[in-house]
């Protein structure tokens, strides 16, 4: 999706101080556009993430005949066309780098009267889609993929969908959401059960748009054949974007940083618990609610971190935060053990292999396991570290560089714009030593 190669230069900056607001939540922004597009009436979204992933989703709905205005940055006015109002696009629908976009759209488009082809960038084209194809076929979707269940996906027209009772083989909010969105168009009640509860934004947002969904941790039920009513959505700041600053300020001596109005959905905040077990000093201030989601200000001060065995029960609640956790572990005292996190191998990159290799290039001691890693904390040196185009690895390496003994060149960072536009200037504004020469 991103054009042009971007490498960063990073190195020790100053103590991280001040306050900042990170951009809107990616998961919530995707879902807000999707449900608003198939609702009756005009929905207003504020705090929308202006990232490439979520913009790709909005552009797809525009090509499916939905008028979407952007009156201001981070705002969208979506003129919903109703559950059956989408029309087929002339060409393939490009999800860019976004697994969430492709998997949720596969479910939403399964029940349409037209054919759709979903494509993605090189990274997304390597990610497994069998996990959504299997339940969608059980519901009656005719859907084709490339060899090995990889994108592109062709979803044929006029599927007659039947509700299913589906037990997820892996804890995945994306798969759960794909099945629930197909369930809107199915005959009967669609039920999804999860081995471990995952983020429940689809369920919460269906309820906000007036659909009679029932859910509790680990289970969700949607009856088919109702309507969505337009509503106003206020997107909280993305915990996963805040996470980089929580780790960075914990690691850099003298830091004292305030992150404002961060989304605190308990299915997202596993890293907070893991960091506290490591000895981090993070306080939640002024808790409240924004758009039906818990939010709080987070004050983080430098602390000496110790290695831990990351409790496996936290893994789904911090699944996007492992690149940052690996950095914390590489600079902590003692050993950190991560297990039960094999899903990391099929994210935007193989995040176990890519993060381990990049940190090893800076002198970290990390031994990979099939489902995690053992990390012995110590010091980091300067060097060249390759993010392999994975946005979260790139930002995590920028944190590592703040404590490295010499300058660090971080390769292949353009995809940071998928989830965190403006990361470099924001990070610099609170004290990071970081520059993106191609952008200057
Ligand atoms: C997401 C779910 C998670 C997460 C991804 C966003 C979502 O993936 O890693 O960044 O918005 O539903 P899985 O559901 O595949 O674990």
Short mmCIF file of C-alpha atoms and ligand atoms in Angstrom, two decimals:
data_model
loop_
_atom_site.label_atom_id
_atom_site.label_comp_id
_atom_site.label_asym_id
_atom_site.label_seq_id
_atom_site.Cartn_x
_atom_site.Cartn_y
_atom_site.Cartn_z
CA UNK A 1 0.00 0.00 0.00
CA UNK A 2 2.70 2.45 1.06
CA UNK A 3 4.79 3.79 -1.76
CA UNK A 4 8.51 4.35 -1.52
CA UNK A 5 11.06 2.98 0.85
CA UNK A 6 11.35 4.60 4.27
CA UNK A 7 14.17 3.90 6.72
CA UNK A 8 14.54 5.61 10.06
CA UNK A 9 17.55 6.87 11.99
CA UNK A 10 17.11 6.44 15.73
CA UNK A 11 19.16 6.78 18.88
CA UNK A 12 19.04 7.90 22.47
CA UNK A 13 17.00 11.08 22.84
CA UNK A 14 16.04 12.86 26.04
CA UNK A 15 13.84 11.66 28.91
CA UNK A 16 10.28 11.32 27.59
CA UNK A 17 8.16 14.07 29.05
CA UNK A 18 4.95 15.91 28.38
CA UNK A 19 1.57 14.69 27.27
CA UNK A 20 0.15 13.33 24.05
CA UNK A 21 -2.91 11.91 22.40
CA UNK A 22 -2.34 8.95 20.09
CA UNK A 23 -4.58 8.42 17.02
CA UNK A 24 -7.94 6.64 17.01
CA UNK A 25 -8.39 2.91 17.48
CA UNK A 26 -7.85 0.87 14.32
CA UNK A 27 -10.22 -1.97 15.19
CA UNK A 28 -13.02 0.42 16.13
CA UNK A 29 -12.46 2.63 13.06
CA UNK A 30 -12.76 -0.33 10.64
CA UNK A 31 -15.97 -1.51 12.28
CA UNK A 32 -17.50 1.95 12.48
CA UNK A 33 -17.19 2.48 8.72
CA UNK A 34 -18.46 -1.01 7.93
CA UNK A 35 -21.59 -0.84 10.06
CA UNK A 36 -22.32 2.78 9.18
CA UNK A 37 -22.14 1.86 5.48
CA UNK A 38 -24.88 -0.78 5.77
CA UNK A 39 -27.01 1.14 8.28
CA UNK A 40 -30.13 3.15 7.46
CA UNK A 41 -29.32 6.87 7.70
CA UNK A 42 -26.25 9.05 8.14
CA UNK A 43 -23.66 8.21 10.79
CA UNK A 44 -21.02 10.56 12.13
CA UNK A 45 -17.67 9.09 13.15
CA UNK A 46 -15.22 11.16 15.18
CA UNK A 47 -11.71 10.13 16.15
CA UNK A 48 -11.48 8.00 12.97
CA UNK A 49 -7.97 6.67 12.42
CA UNK A 50 -6.46 8.36 9.36
CA UNK A 51 -4.28 5.31 8.74
CA UNK A 52 -3.81 3.51 5.44
CA UNK A 53 -5.62 0.38 6.70
CA UNK A 54 -8.79 2.16 7.75
CA UNK A 55 -8.76 4.51 4.78
CA UNK A 56 -8.57 1.44 2.53
CA UNK A 57 -11.74 0.11 4.18
CA UNK A 58 -13.52 3.45 3.67
CA UNK A 59 -12.40 3.54 0.02
CA UNK A 60 -13.78 0.03 -0.51
CA UNK A 61 -17.22 1.10 0.71
CA UNK A 62 -17.08 4.13 -1.57
CA UNK A 63 -16.47 1.79 -4.49
CA UNK A 64 -19.45 -0.28 -3.29
CA UNK A 65 -21.65 2.82 -3.71
CA UNK A 66 -21.55 4.41 -0.24
CA UNK A 67 -21.07 8.18 0.01
CA UNK A 68 -18.50 8.95 2.69
CA UNK A 69 -17.57 12.58 3.40
CA UNK A 70 -14.52 13.66 5.38
CA UNK A 71 -15.57 17.09 6.72
CA UNK A 72 -12.43 17.33 8.86
CA UNK A 73 -9.39 15.15 9.52
CA UNK A 74 -10.42 12.19 11.74
CA UNK A 75 -14.09 12.71 10.94
CA UNK A 76 -16.26 10.75 8.57
CA UNK A 77 -19.89 11.26 7.62
CA UNK A 78 -21.17 7.97 6.21
CA UNK A 79 -24.40 7.98 4.24
CA UNK A 80 -25.58 4.44 4.94
CA UNK A 81 -27.30 2.51 2.17
CA UNK A 82 -29.05 -0.07 4.36
CA UNK A 83 -28.35 -3.78 4.76
CA UNK A 84 -29.11 -4.56 1.10
CA UNK A 85 -28.06 -1.27 -0.52
CA UNK A 86 -24.43 -1.99 -1.51
CA UNK A 87 -23.72 -2.51 -5.20
CA UNK A 88 -20.90 -4.42 -6.85
CA UNK A 89 -17.62 -2.65 -7.58
CA UNK A 90 -16.12 -2.67 -11.06
CA UNK A 91 -12.76 -4.11 -9.92
CA UNK A 92 -11.00 -5.84 -7.03
CA UNK A 93 -11.34 -4.37 -3.53
CA UNK A 94 -7.89 -3.49 -2.17
CA UNK A 95 -7.55 -4.06 1.58
CA UNK A 96 -3.89 -2.94 1.57
CA UNK A 97 -2.03 -4.28 4.60
CA UNK A 98 -5.16 -4.92 6.68
CA UNK A 99 -6.03 -8.41 7.87
CA UNK A 100 -8.95 -6.93 9.79
CA UNK A 101 -10.26 -5.28 6.63
CA UNK A 102 -10.06 -8.43 4.53
CA UNK A 103 -11.41 -10.89 7.09
CA UNK A 104 -14.33 -8.75 8.25
CA UNK A 105 -15.22 -7.80 4.68
CA UNK A 106 -15.24 -11.47 3.66
CA UNK A 107 -18.04 -11.98 6.19
CA UNK A 108 -19.94 -8.82 5.35
CA UNK A 109 -19.78 -9.42 1.59
CA UNK A 110 -20.78 -13.09 1.82
CA UNK A 111 -24.47 -12.20 1.84
CA UNK A 112 -24.51 -9.75 -1.09
CA UNK A 113 -26.19 -10.10 -4.48
CA UNK A 114 -22.92 -9.32 -6.30
CA UNK A 115 -19.49 -10.89 -6.60
CA UNK A 116 -16.47 -9.33 -4.85
CA UNK A 117 -12.76 -9.93 -5.14
CA UNK A 118 -10.62 -8.98 -2.12
CA UNK A 119 -6.91 -8.34 -2.66
CA UNK A 120 -4.10 -7.05 -0.45
CA UNK A 121 -0.44 -6.05 -0.41
CA UNK A 122 2.49 -8.51 -0.31
CA UNK A 123 2.21 -9.05 3.46
CA UNK A 124 -1.56 -9.56 3.46
CA UNK A 125 -1.24 -11.89 0.47
CA UNK A 126 0.77 -14.26 2.67
CA UNK A 127 -1.75 -14.33 5.54
CA UNK A 128 -4.07 -17.28 6.17
CA UNK A 129 -7.69 -16.83 5.12
CA UNK A 130 -8.72 -20.47 5.61
CA UNK A 131 -9.80 -19.51 9.12
CA UNK A 132 -12.62 -17.35 7.70
CA UNK A 133 -13.28 -19.44 4.59
CA UNK A 134 -14.14 -22.56 6.63
CA UNK A 135 -17.02 -21.09 8.68
CA UNK A 136 -18.28 -18.91 5.80
CA UNK A 137 -18.52 -22.01 3.57
CA UNK A 138 -20.44 -23.76 6.36
CA UNK A 139 -22.91 -20.87 6.18
CA UNK A 140 -23.35 -21.37 2.44
CA UNK A 141 -20.86 -18.89 0.97
CA UNK A 142 -19.24 -19.81 -2.32
CA UNK A 143 -15.76 -18.43 -1.82
CA UNK A 144 -12.48 -19.15 -3.61
CA UNK A 145 -8.93 -18.42 -2.49
CA UNK A 146 -5.48 -18.90 -3.94
CA UNK A 147 -3.48 -22.07 -3.21
CA UNK A 148 -3.18 -22.68 0.54
CA UNK A 149 -6.17 -20.52 1.46
CA UNK A 150 -4.32 -17.26 0.69
CA UNK A 151 -5.69 -14.04 -0.85
CA UNK A 152 -7.08 -12.99 -3.25
CA UNK A 153 -10.56 -14.08 -2.16
CA UNK A 154 -13.42 -14.30 -4.61
CA UNK A 155 -16.81 -14.19 -2.94
CA UNK A 156 -19.54 -15.23 -5.34
CA UNK A 157 -22.93 -13.53 -5.64
CA UNK A 158 -26.30 -14.51 -4.22
CA UNK A 159 -25.27 -16.88 -1.48
CA UNK A 160 -28.14 -18.08 0.66
CA UNK A 161 -26.68 -17.94 4.14
CA UNK A 162 -27.71 -20.20 6.97
CA UNK A 163 -26.87 -19.43 10.61
CA UNK A 164 -24.27 -21.68 12.26
CA UNK A 165 -23.09 -22.44 15.77
CA UNK A 166 -19.33 -22.10 15.45
CA UNK A 167 -16.57 -22.86 17.92
CA UNK A 168 -13.43 -20.96 16.93
CA UNK A 169 -10.33 -23.18 16.71
CA UNK A 170 -8.09 -20.14 17.46
CA UNK A 171 -8.87 -17.09 19.56
CA UNK A 172 -9.48 -14.53 16.80
CA UNK A 173 -11.67 -11.46 16.92
CA UNK A 174 -11.35 -11.18 13.16
CA UNK A 175 -12.78 -14.64 12.53
CA UNK A 176 -15.49 -14.13 15.15
CA UNK A 177 -16.42 -10.84 13.51
CA UNK A 178 -16.49 -12.29 9.99
CA UNK A 179 -18.97 -14.95 11.10
CA UNK A 180 -21.12 -12.44 13.00
CA UNK A 181 -21.23 -10.04 10.04
CA UNK A 182 -22.26 -12.86 7.71
CA UNK A 183 -24.82 -13.75 10.37
CA UNK A 184 -26.58 -10.41 9.78
CA UNK A 185 -27.59 -11.81 6.36
CA UNK A 186 -28.25 -15.42 7.47
CA UNK A 187 -31.45 -17.25 8.26
CA UNK A 188 -31.58 -18.07 11.96
CA UNK A 189 -29.33 -17.22 14.91
CA UNK A 190 -25.57 -17.32 14.40
CA UNK A 191 -23.56 -18.19 17.51
CA UNK A 192 -19.78 -17.96 17.93
CA UNK A 193 -17.87 -19.44 20.87
CA UNK A 194 -14.23 -18.64 21.57
CA UNK A 195 -11.52 -20.62 23.38
CA UNK A 196 -10.39 -17.33 25.03
CA UNK A 197 -12.42 -14.13 24.94
CA UNK A 198 -11.20 -11.70 22.26
CA UNK A 199 -11.95 -8.04 21.61
CA UNK A 200 -15.70 -7.51 21.39
CA UNK A 201 -15.93 -4.32 19.33
CA UNK A 202 -18.10 -5.88 16.63
CA UNK A 203 -20.63 -6.99 19.22
CA UNK A 204 -20.61 -3.65 21.04
CA UNK A 205 -20.94 -1.72 17.82
CA UNK A 206 -23.76 -3.90 16.50
CA UNK A 207 -25.61 -3.09 19.72
CA UNK A 208 -24.87 0.64 19.29
CA UNK A 209 -26.36 0.47 15.77
CA UNK A 210 -29.49 -1.14 17.20
CA UNK A 211 -29.02 -4.80 16.17
CA UNK A 212 -30.34 -7.28 18.76
CA UNK A 213 -26.97 -8.94 19.46
CA UNK A 214 -26.37 -10.88 22.70
CA UNK A 215 -22.87 -11.36 24.02
CA UNK A 216 -20.68 -12.08 26.98
CA UNK A 217 -16.95 -12.89 27.19
CA UNK A 218 -16.35 -15.97 25.03
CA UNK A 219 -19.69 -16.06 23.23
CA UNK A 220 -21.81 -13.94 20.87
CA UNK A 221 -25.16 -14.51 19.17
CA UNK A 222 -26.73 -12.54 16.28
CA UNK A 223 -30.14 -13.22 14.81
CA UNK A 224 -30.32 -12.54 11.07
CA UNK A 225 -32.64 -10.22 9.22
CA UNK A 226 -32.83 -7.03 11.29
CA UNK A 227 -31.73 -3.49 10.41
CA UNK A 228 -28.93 -1.20 11.58
CA UNK A 229 -29.83 2.37 12.58
CA UNK A 230 -27.30 5.14 11.90
CA UNK A 231 -25.62 6.52 14.99
CA UNK A 232 -22.73 8.69 16.16
CA UNK A 233 -19.48 6.87 16.93
CA UNK A 234 -16.68 8.37 18.99
CA UNK A 235 -13.49 6.36 18.53
CA UNK A 236 -11.15 6.22 21.55
CA UNK A 237 -7.36 6.50 21.20
CA UNK A 238 -5.77 3.18 20.25
CA UNK A 239 -4.26 1.30 23.22
CA UNK A 240 -1.90 -0.48 20.82
CA UNK A 241 -0.47 2.88 19.71
CA UNK A 242 -0.24 4.09 23.31
CA UNK A 243 1.64 0.86 24.12
CA UNK A 244 4.84 2.04 22.41
CA UNK A 245 4.96 5.06 24.70
CA UNK A 246 4.16 3.01 27.80
CA UNK A 247 7.17 0.81 27.09
CA UNK A 248 9.43 3.66 25.98
CA UNK A 249 8.77 5.85 29.04
CA UNK A 250 9.21 2.85 31.33
CA UNK A 251 12.63 2.18 29.81
CA UNK A 252 14.11 5.68 29.45
CA UNK A 253 15.46 7.10 32.75
CA UNK A 254 13.88 10.38 33.84
CA UNK A 255 10.70 9.87 31.80
CA UNK A 256 7.28 11.02 32.98
CA UNK A 257 4.64 10.95 30.25
CA UNK A 258 0.89 11.43 30.20
CA UNK A 259 -1.17 9.66 27.52
CA UNK A 260 -4.62 11.17 27.23
CA UNK A 261 -7.96 9.38 26.79
CA UNK A 262 -6.62 5.93 25.91
CA UNK A 263 -9.11 3.16 25.09
CA UNK A 264 -9.05 0.72 28.02
CA UNK A 265 -11.22 -2.14 26.80
CA UNK A 266 -10.03 -5.06 28.99
CA UNK A 267 -9.60 -7.25 25.90
CA UNK A 268 -6.85 -4.86 24.78
CA UNK A 269 -4.93 -3.95 27.91
CA UNK A 270 -3.00 -7.17 28.62
CA UNK A 271 0.29 -5.32 28.12
CA UNK A 272 -0.52 -3.01 31.01
CA UNK A 273 -0.77 -6.00 33.31
CA UNK A 274 2.38 -7.60 31.91
CA UNK A 275 4.36 -4.35 32.32
CA UNK A 276 3.13 -3.97 35.89
CA UNK A 277 4.27 -7.51 36.65
CA UNK A 278 7.67 -6.41 35.30
CA UNK A 279 7.69 -3.48 37.75
CA UNK A 280 6.42 -0.65 35.54
CA UNK A 281 5.05 2.50 37.14
CA UNK A 282 1.82 3.27 35.27
CA UNK A 283 -1.20 4.93 36.87
CA UNK A 284 -4.70 5.27 35.46
CA UNK A 285 -6.18 8.72 35.99
CA UNK A 286 -9.59 10.16 35.39
CA UNK A 287 -11.33 7.00 34.12
CA UNK A 288 -14.42 7.62 32.00
CA UNK A 289 -16.28 6.47 28.93
CA UNK A 290 -16.09 7.46 25.29
CA UNK A 291 -18.44 6.04 22.68
CA UNK A 292 -19.40 3.19 25.01
CA UNK A 293 -15.74 2.24 25.62
CA UNK A 294 -13.79 2.72 28.86
CA UNK A 295 -11.03 5.34 28.54
CA UNK A 296 -8.43 6.74 30.94
CA UNK A 297 -5.37 8.96 31.05
CA UNK A 298 -2.24 6.90 31.63
CA UNK A 299 0.74 8.38 33.48
CA UNK A 300 3.91 6.40 32.99
CA UNK A 301 7.20 7.03 34.74
CA UNK A 302 10.56 5.35 34.32
CA UNK A 303 11.01 2.20 36.38
CA UNK A 304 13.48 -0.68 36.53
CA UNK A 305 11.87 -3.58 34.71
CA UNK A 306 12.39 -7.25 35.65
CA UNK A 307 11.87 -10.27 33.40
CA UNK A 308 8.72 -12.35 33.91
CA UNK A 309 6.95 -15.41 32.61
CA UNK A 310 4.15 -13.75 30.69
CA UNK A 311 0.92 -15.39 31.91
CA UNK A 312 -0.60 -17.23 28.93
CA UNK A 313 -4.04 -16.01 29.89
CA UNK A 314 -2.91 -12.47 28.97
CA UNK A 315 -1.78 -13.40 25.46
CA UNK A 316 -5.03 -12.70 23.53
CA UNK A 317 -5.43 -9.39 25.40
CA UNK A 318 -1.98 -8.21 24.30
CA UNK A 319 -1.65 -10.00 20.95
CA UNK A 320 -0.57 -6.86 19.07
CA UNK A 321 1.87 -5.74 21.76
CA UNK A 322 4.50 -8.50 21.63
CA UNK A 323 7.06 -6.60 19.53
CA UNK A 324 7.02 -3.88 22.22
CA UNK A 325 7.05 -6.46 25.02
CA UNK A 326 10.12 -8.12 23.44
CA UNK A 327 11.91 -4.76 23.60
CA UNK A 328 10.96 -4.28 27.25
CA UNK A 329 12.20 -7.81 27.98
CA UNK A 330 15.48 -7.29 26.09
CA UNK A 331 16.24 -4.30 28.33
CA UNK A 332 14.88 -5.72 31.60
CA UNK A 333 16.82 -7.47 34.33
CA UNK A 334 16.64 -11.25 34.05
CA UNK A 335 14.70 -13.62 31.85
CA UNK A 336 11.31 -13.21 30.17
CA UNK A 337 9.46 -16.22 28.81
CA UNK A 338 6.64 -15.94 26.25
CA UNK A 339 4.54 -19.03 25.46
CA UNK A 340 1.18 -19.71 23.85
CA UNK A 341 1.60 -16.96 21.29
CA UNK A 342 1.93 -18.93 18.01
CA UNK A 343 -0.55 -16.51 16.39
CA UNK A 344 2.33 -14.01 16.26
CA UNK A 345 3.74 -16.02 13.37
CA UNK A 346 0.83 -15.05 11.08
CA UNK A 347 0.53 -11.33 11.78
CA UNK A 348 1.71 -8.59 9.39
CA UNK A 349 5.03 -10.47 9.59
CA UNK A 350 6.18 -13.52 11.52
CA UNK A 351 6.54 -11.31 14.56
CA UNK A 352 8.50 -13.83 16.63
CA UNK A 353 11.15 -14.32 13.94
CA UNK A 354 11.27 -10.72 12.71
CA UNK A 355 11.39 -9.07 16.14
CA UNK A 356 13.91 -11.59 17.44
CA UNK A 357 16.22 -11.14 14.43
CA UNK A 358 16.02 -7.35 14.57
CA UNK A 359 16.82 -7.25 18.30
CA UNK A 360 19.57 -9.86 17.93
CA UNK A 361 21.14 -7.53 15.36
CA UNK A 362 21.39 -5.00 18.22
CA UNK A 363 22.95 -7.59 20.54
CA UNK A 364 19.86 -8.91 22.36
CA UNK A 365 19.82 -12.50 23.63
CA UNK A 366 16.62 -14.10 22.36
CA UNK A 367 15.88 -17.74 21.65
CA UNK A 368 12.81 -18.39 19.55
CA UNK A 369 10.25 -21.07 20.37
CA UNK A 370 7.45 -22.16 18.02
CA UNK A 371 4.92 -20.28 20.15
CA UNK A 372 7.03 -17.59 21.80
CA UNK A 373 10.55 -16.81 22.93
CA UNK A 374 12.96 -16.75 25.85
CA UNK A 375 14.57 -13.34 26.23
CA UNK A 376 17.50 -12.61 28.53
CA UNK A 377 17.64 -8.93 29.36
CA UNK A 378 20.82 -6.88 28.98
CA UNK A 379 22.17 -3.95 27.02
CA UNK A 380 21.63 -3.09 23.37
CA UNK A 381 24.19 -1.80 20.90
CA UNK A 382 23.68 0.32 17.81
CA UNK A 383 23.35 -1.28 14.40
CA UNK A 384 20.97 -1.97 11.56
CA UNK A 385 17.61 -3.57 12.36
CA UNK A 386 15.08 -4.66 9.73
CA UNK A 387 11.36 -4.30 10.46
CA UNK A 388 10.45 -6.24 7.29
CA UNK A 389 7.65 -3.76 6.62
CA UNK A 390 5.84 -4.58 9.86
CA UNK A 391 4.52 -1.34 11.38
CA UNK A 392 4.55 -2.54 14.99
CA UNK A 393 8.06 -3.99 14.72
CA UNK A 394 9.34 -0.70 13.27
CA UNK A 395 7.88 1.36 16.13
CA UNK A 396 9.16 -1.14 18.71
CA UNK A 397 12.67 -0.86 17.29
CA UNK A 398 12.44 2.93 17.62
CA UNK A 399 11.88 2.33 21.36
CA UNK A 400 14.81 -0.07 21.56
CA UNK A 401 17.01 2.58 19.95
CA UNK A 402 16.27 5.01 22.79
CA UNK A 403 18.32 2.75 25.06
CA UNK A 404 20.89 1.50 22.54
CA UNK A 405 24.56 2.40 23.02
CA UNK A 406 24.90 3.69 19.44
CA UNK A 407 22.78 4.86 16.50
CA UNK A 408 20.26 2.44 15.05
CA UNK A 409 19.10 2.37 11.45
CA UNK A 410 15.62 0.87 11.19
CA UNK A 411 14.75 -0.47 7.76
CA UNK A 412 11.46 -0.64 5.86
CA UNK A 413 9.23 1.60 8.00
CA UNK A 414 6.73 2.96 5.44
CA UNK A 415 3.93 0.75 6.75
CA UNK A 416 3.87 2.63 10.06
CA UNK A 417 1.35 4.82 8.21
CA UNK A 418 -1.08 1.88 8.19
CA UNK A 419 -1.79 2.26 11.91
CA UNK A 420 0.04 5.29 13.28
CA UNK A 421 0.28 8.25 10.89
CA UNK A 422 2.51 10.93 12.37
CA UNK A 423 4.39 8.58 14.71
CA UNK A 424 7.81 10.13 14.03
CA UNK A 425 6.92 13.78 14.78
CA UNK A 426 4.77 12.79 17.78
CA UNK A 427 7.52 10.62 19.24
CA UNK A 428 10.09 13.37 18.68
CA UNK A 429 7.83 15.91 20.38
CA UNK A 430 8.09 14.00 23.68
CA UNK A 431 11.84 13.38 23.44
CA UNK A 432 12.56 10.43 21.11
CA UNK A 433 15.77 10.51 19.13
CA UNK A 434 14.21 9.59 15.79
CA UNK A 435 14.16 10.88 12.26
CA UNK A 436 12.79 9.78 8.95
CA UNK A 437 15.20 11.37 6.47
CA UNK A 438 13.07 10.56 3.39
CA UNK A 439 10.18 12.55 4.91
CA UNK A 440 12.24 15.63 5.78
C1 LIG B 1 -8.08 -7.37 15.31
C2 LIG B 1 -7.91 -8.61 15.87
C3 LIG B 1 -6.59 -9.21 16.12
C4 LIG B 1 -5.47 -8.19 16.05
C5 LIG B 1 -5.60 -7.27 14.88
C6 LIG B 1 -6.94 -6.53 14.92
C7 LIG B 1 -9.45 -6.88 15.08
O1 LIG B 1 -6.34 -10.22 15.18
O2 LIG B 1 -4.21 -8.84 16.00
O3 LIG B 1 -4.56 -6.32 14.88
O4 LIG B 1 -9.63 -5.68 14.80
O5 LIG B 1 -10.38 -7.70 15.18
P1 LIG B 1 -6.93 -11.72 15.40
O6 LIG B 1 -8.36 -11.57 15.65
O7 LIG B 1 -6.61 -12.44 14.13
O8 LIG B 1 -6.16 -12.25 16.57
#
